[in-house]
Short mmCIF file of C-alpha atoms in Angstrom, two decimals:
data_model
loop_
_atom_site.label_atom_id
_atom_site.label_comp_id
_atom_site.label_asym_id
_atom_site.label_seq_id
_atom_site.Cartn_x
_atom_site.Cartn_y
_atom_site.Cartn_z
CA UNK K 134 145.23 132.80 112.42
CA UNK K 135 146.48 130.59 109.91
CA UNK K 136 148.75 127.64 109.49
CA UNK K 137 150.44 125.58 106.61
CA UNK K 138 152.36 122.71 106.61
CA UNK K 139 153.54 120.43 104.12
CA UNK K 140 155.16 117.22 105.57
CA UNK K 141 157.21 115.97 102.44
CA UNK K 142 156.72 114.28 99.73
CA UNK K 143 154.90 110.36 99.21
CA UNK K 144 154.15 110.18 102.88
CA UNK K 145 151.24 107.38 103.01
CA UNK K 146 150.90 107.20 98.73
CA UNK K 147 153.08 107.15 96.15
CA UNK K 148 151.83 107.63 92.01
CA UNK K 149 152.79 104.59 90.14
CA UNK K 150 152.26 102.09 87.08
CA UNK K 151 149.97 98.64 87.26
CA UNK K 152 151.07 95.67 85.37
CA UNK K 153 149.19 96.72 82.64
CA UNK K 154 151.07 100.37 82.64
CA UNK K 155 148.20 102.26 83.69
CA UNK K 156 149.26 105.28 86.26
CA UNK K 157 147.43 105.26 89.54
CA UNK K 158 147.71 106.13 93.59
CA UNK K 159 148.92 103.76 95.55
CA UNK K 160 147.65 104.49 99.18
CA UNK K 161 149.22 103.04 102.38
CA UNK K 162 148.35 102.12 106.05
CA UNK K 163 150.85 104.91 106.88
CA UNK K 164 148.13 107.47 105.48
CA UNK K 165 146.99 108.03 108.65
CA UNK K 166 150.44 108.73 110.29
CA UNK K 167 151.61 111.20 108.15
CA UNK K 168 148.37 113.04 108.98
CA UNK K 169 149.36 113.03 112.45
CA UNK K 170 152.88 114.28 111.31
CA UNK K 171 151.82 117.26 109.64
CA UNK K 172 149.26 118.18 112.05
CA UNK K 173 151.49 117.59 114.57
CA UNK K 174 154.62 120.23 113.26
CA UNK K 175 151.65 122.68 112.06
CA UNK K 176 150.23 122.75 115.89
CA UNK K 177 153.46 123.61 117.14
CA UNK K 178 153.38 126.41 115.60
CA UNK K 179 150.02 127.63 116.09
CA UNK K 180 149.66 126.78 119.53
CA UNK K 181 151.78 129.70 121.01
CA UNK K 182 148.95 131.68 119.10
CA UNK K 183 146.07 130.13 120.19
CA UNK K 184 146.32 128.88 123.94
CA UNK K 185 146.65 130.73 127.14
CA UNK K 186 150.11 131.48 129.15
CA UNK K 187 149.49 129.08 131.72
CA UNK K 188 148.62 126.06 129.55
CA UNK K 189 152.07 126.25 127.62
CA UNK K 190 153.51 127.65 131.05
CA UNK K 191 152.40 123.52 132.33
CA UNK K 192 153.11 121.65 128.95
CA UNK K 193 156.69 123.37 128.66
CA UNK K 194 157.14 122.23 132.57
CA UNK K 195 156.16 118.61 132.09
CA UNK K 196 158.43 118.36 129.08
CA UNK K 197 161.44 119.51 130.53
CA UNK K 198 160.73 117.03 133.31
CA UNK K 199 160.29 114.32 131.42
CA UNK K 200 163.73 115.31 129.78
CA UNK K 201 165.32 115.02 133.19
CA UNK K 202 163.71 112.19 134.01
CA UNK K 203 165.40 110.46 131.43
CA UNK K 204 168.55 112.45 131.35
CA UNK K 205 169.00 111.18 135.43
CA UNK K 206 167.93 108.09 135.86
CA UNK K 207 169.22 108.02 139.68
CA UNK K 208 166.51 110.81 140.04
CA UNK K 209 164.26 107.49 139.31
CA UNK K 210 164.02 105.93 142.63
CA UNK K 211 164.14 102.30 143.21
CA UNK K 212 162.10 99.87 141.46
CA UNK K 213 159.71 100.26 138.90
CA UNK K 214 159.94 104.12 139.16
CA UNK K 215 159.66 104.83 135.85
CA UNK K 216 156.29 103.28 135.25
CA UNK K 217 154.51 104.60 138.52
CA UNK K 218 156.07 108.05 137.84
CA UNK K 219 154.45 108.25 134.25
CA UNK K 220 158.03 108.05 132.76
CA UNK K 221 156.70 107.01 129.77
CA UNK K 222 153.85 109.12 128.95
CA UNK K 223 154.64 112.28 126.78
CA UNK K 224 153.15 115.43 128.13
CA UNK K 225 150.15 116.63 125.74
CA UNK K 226 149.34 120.10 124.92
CA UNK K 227 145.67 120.67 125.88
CA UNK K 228 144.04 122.65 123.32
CA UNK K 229 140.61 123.04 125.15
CA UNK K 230 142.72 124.93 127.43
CA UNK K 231 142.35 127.55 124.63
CA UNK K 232 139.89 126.30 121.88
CA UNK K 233 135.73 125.27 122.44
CA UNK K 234 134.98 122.93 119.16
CA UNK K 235 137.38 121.28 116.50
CA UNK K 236 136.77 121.36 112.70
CA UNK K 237 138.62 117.99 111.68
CA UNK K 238 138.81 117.11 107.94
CA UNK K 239 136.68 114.09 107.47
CA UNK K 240 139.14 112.33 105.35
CA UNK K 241 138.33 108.85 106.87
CA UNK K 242 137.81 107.13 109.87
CA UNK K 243 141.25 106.10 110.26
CA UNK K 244 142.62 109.70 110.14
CA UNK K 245 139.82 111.23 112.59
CA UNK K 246 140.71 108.62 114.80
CA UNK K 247 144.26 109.53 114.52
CA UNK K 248 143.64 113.27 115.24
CA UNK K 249 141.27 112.56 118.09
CA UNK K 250 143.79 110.19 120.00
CA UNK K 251 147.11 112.65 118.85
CA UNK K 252 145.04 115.68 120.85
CA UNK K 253 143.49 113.88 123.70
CA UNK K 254 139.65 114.90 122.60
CA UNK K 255 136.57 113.03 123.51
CA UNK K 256 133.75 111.75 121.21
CA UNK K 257 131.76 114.52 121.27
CA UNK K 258 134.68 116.57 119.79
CA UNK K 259 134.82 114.69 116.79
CA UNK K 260 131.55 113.87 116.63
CA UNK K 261 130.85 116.42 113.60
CA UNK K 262 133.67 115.20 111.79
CA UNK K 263 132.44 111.59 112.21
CA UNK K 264 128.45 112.05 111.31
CA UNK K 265 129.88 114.74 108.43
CA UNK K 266 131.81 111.05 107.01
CA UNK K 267 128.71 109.25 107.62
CA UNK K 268 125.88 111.43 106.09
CA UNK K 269 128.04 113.38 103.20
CA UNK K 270 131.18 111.19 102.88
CA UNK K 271 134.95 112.63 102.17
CA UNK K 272 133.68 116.01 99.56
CA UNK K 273 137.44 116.93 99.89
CA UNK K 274 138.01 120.73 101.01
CA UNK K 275 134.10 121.50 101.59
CA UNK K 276 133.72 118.88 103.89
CA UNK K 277 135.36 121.09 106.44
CA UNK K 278 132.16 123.11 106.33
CA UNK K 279 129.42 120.41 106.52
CA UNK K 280 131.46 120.06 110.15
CA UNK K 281 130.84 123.27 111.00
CA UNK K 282 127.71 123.45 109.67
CA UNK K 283 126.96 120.19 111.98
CA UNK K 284 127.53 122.27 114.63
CA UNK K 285 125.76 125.16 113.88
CA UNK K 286 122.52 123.14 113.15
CA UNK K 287 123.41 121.34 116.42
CA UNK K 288 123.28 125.18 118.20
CA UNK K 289 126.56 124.30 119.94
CA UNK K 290 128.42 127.21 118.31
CA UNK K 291 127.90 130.42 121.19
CA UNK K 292 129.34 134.03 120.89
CA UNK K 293 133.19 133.98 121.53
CA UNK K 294 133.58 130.51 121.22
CA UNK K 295 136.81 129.50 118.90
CA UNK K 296 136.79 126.78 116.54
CA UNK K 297 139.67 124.98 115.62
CA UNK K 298 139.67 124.00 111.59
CA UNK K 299 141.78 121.50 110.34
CA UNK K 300 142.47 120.25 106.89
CA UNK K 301 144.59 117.81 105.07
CA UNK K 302 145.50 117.75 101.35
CA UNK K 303 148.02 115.66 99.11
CA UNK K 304 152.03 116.47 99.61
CA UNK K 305 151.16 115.53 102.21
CA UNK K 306 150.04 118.82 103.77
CA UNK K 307 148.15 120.41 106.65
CA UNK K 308 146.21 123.81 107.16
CA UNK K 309 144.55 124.61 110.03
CA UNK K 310 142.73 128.50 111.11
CA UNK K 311 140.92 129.54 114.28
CA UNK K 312 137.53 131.14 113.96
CA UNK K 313 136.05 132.82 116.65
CA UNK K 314 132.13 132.93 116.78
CA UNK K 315 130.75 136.83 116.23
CA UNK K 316 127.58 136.26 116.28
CA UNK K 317 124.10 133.83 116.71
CA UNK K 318 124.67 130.56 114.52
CA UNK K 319 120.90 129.35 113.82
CA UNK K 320 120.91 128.34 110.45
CA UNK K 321 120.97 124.27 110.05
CA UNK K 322 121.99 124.90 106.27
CA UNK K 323 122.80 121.43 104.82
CA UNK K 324 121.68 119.53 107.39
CA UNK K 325 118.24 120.95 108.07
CA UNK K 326 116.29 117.54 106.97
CA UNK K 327 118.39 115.40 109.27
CA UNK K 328 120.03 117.00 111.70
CA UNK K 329 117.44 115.53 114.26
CA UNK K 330 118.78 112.22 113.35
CA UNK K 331 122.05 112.58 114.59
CA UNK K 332 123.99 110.98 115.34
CA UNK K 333 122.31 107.68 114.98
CA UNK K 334 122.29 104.74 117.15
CA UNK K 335 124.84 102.95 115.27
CA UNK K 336 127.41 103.93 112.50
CA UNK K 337 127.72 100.59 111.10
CA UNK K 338 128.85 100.49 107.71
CA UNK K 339 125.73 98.05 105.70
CA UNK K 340 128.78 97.81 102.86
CA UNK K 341 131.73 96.69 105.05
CA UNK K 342 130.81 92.48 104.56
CA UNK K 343 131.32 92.79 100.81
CA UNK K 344 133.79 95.59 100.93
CA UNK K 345 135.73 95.27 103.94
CA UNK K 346 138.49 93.64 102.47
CA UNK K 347 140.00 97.00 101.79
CA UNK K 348 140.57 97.20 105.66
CA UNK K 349 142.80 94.29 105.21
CA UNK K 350 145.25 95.33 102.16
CA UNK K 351 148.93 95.82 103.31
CA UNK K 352 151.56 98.21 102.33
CA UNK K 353 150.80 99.84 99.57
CA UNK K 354 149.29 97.12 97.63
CA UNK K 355 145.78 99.03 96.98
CA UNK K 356 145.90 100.47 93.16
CA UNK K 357 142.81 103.44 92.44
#
């Protein structure tokens, strides 16, 4: 099961000319945003796909209250109703209803983070995607498999489990395929001289006092 989507065009960099008329990217805080964006309208339609009757039986019920909700507000009650009835919290699709491990693109911190709150997961579920950052860095499309391969070297992948795989590419665009485990994973592969060392106590960057500044650039101010 497979999934594209491309969310437009520019969303979180645009190409453009320096001062001195050199061509570059221009990336933007709203990188991580438009991530969310395309993941989001590519889940919608893999979801039906990949998640059991009674979990989209729930979400679609929740939504169509919280529609009513808002549509009635007599149905409110008196006071602060709204608040102490969740009013404002959108209902959230729960993909471990239907999925065991997720293969997120380690395109940054920002954008794991991004995924991780979108979905609901814990730590632990982006914890290959975070120590795949850490020990191998953003390798572009095969970093999707030093996740995986985390996991297999971490024996956490079992016979008929299903792995969500998510990827993100320029457009901006999303992909995203469900694999379902055949068969004993046992090989550590890439990680096999330092899998035992993960993940370490702290992920504290040793380059973020000379380089953080990047953190702090606005709009899309930062030229590469």
């Amino acid at each position: 099961m497979v999934e594209r989507k491309e969310a437009g065009v520019n969303q979180g960099h645009i190409e453009r000319e320096d001062g001195e008329g050199r061509v570059g990217i221009s990336l933007s805080k709203a990188l991580p945003k438009a991530a969310v964006r395309a993941f989001a309208v590519n889940l919608r339609r893999l979801a039906p796909r990949v998640l059991p009757v009674a979990e989209l039986a729930r979400f679609t019920a929740r939504h169509l209250a919280r529609r009513l909700f808002f549509q009635f507000p007599q149905m409110q009650g008196s006071g602060s109703g709204k608040q102490q009835n969740g009013g404002d919290a959108a209902p959230k699709i729960n993909f471990k209803a239907g999925v065991d491990h997720f293969c997120l693109h380690p395109g940054g911190t920002a954008v794991i983070e991004a995924v991780k709150q979108s979905l609901g997961l814990e730590d632990e579920d982006v914890e290959p995607a975070r120590m795949t950052l850490h020990r191998w860095g953003n390798t572009s499309a095969s970093s999707l498999w030093y996740v995986l391969s985390y996991m297999e070297a971490k024996g956490r992948l079992k016979v008929g489990d299903r792995v969500l795989m998510v990827t993100f590419g320029s457009g901006f665009k999303c992909n995203s395929c469900v694999w379902e485990v055949t068969g004993d994973m046992a090989d550590r592969g890439a990680w096999a001289d330092c899998i035992d060392a993960y993940p370490p106590a702290t992920l504290a960057n040793p380059y973020m006092d000379k380089f953080g500044w990047v953190n702090d650039v606005d709009g899309d101010t930062l030229m590469l």
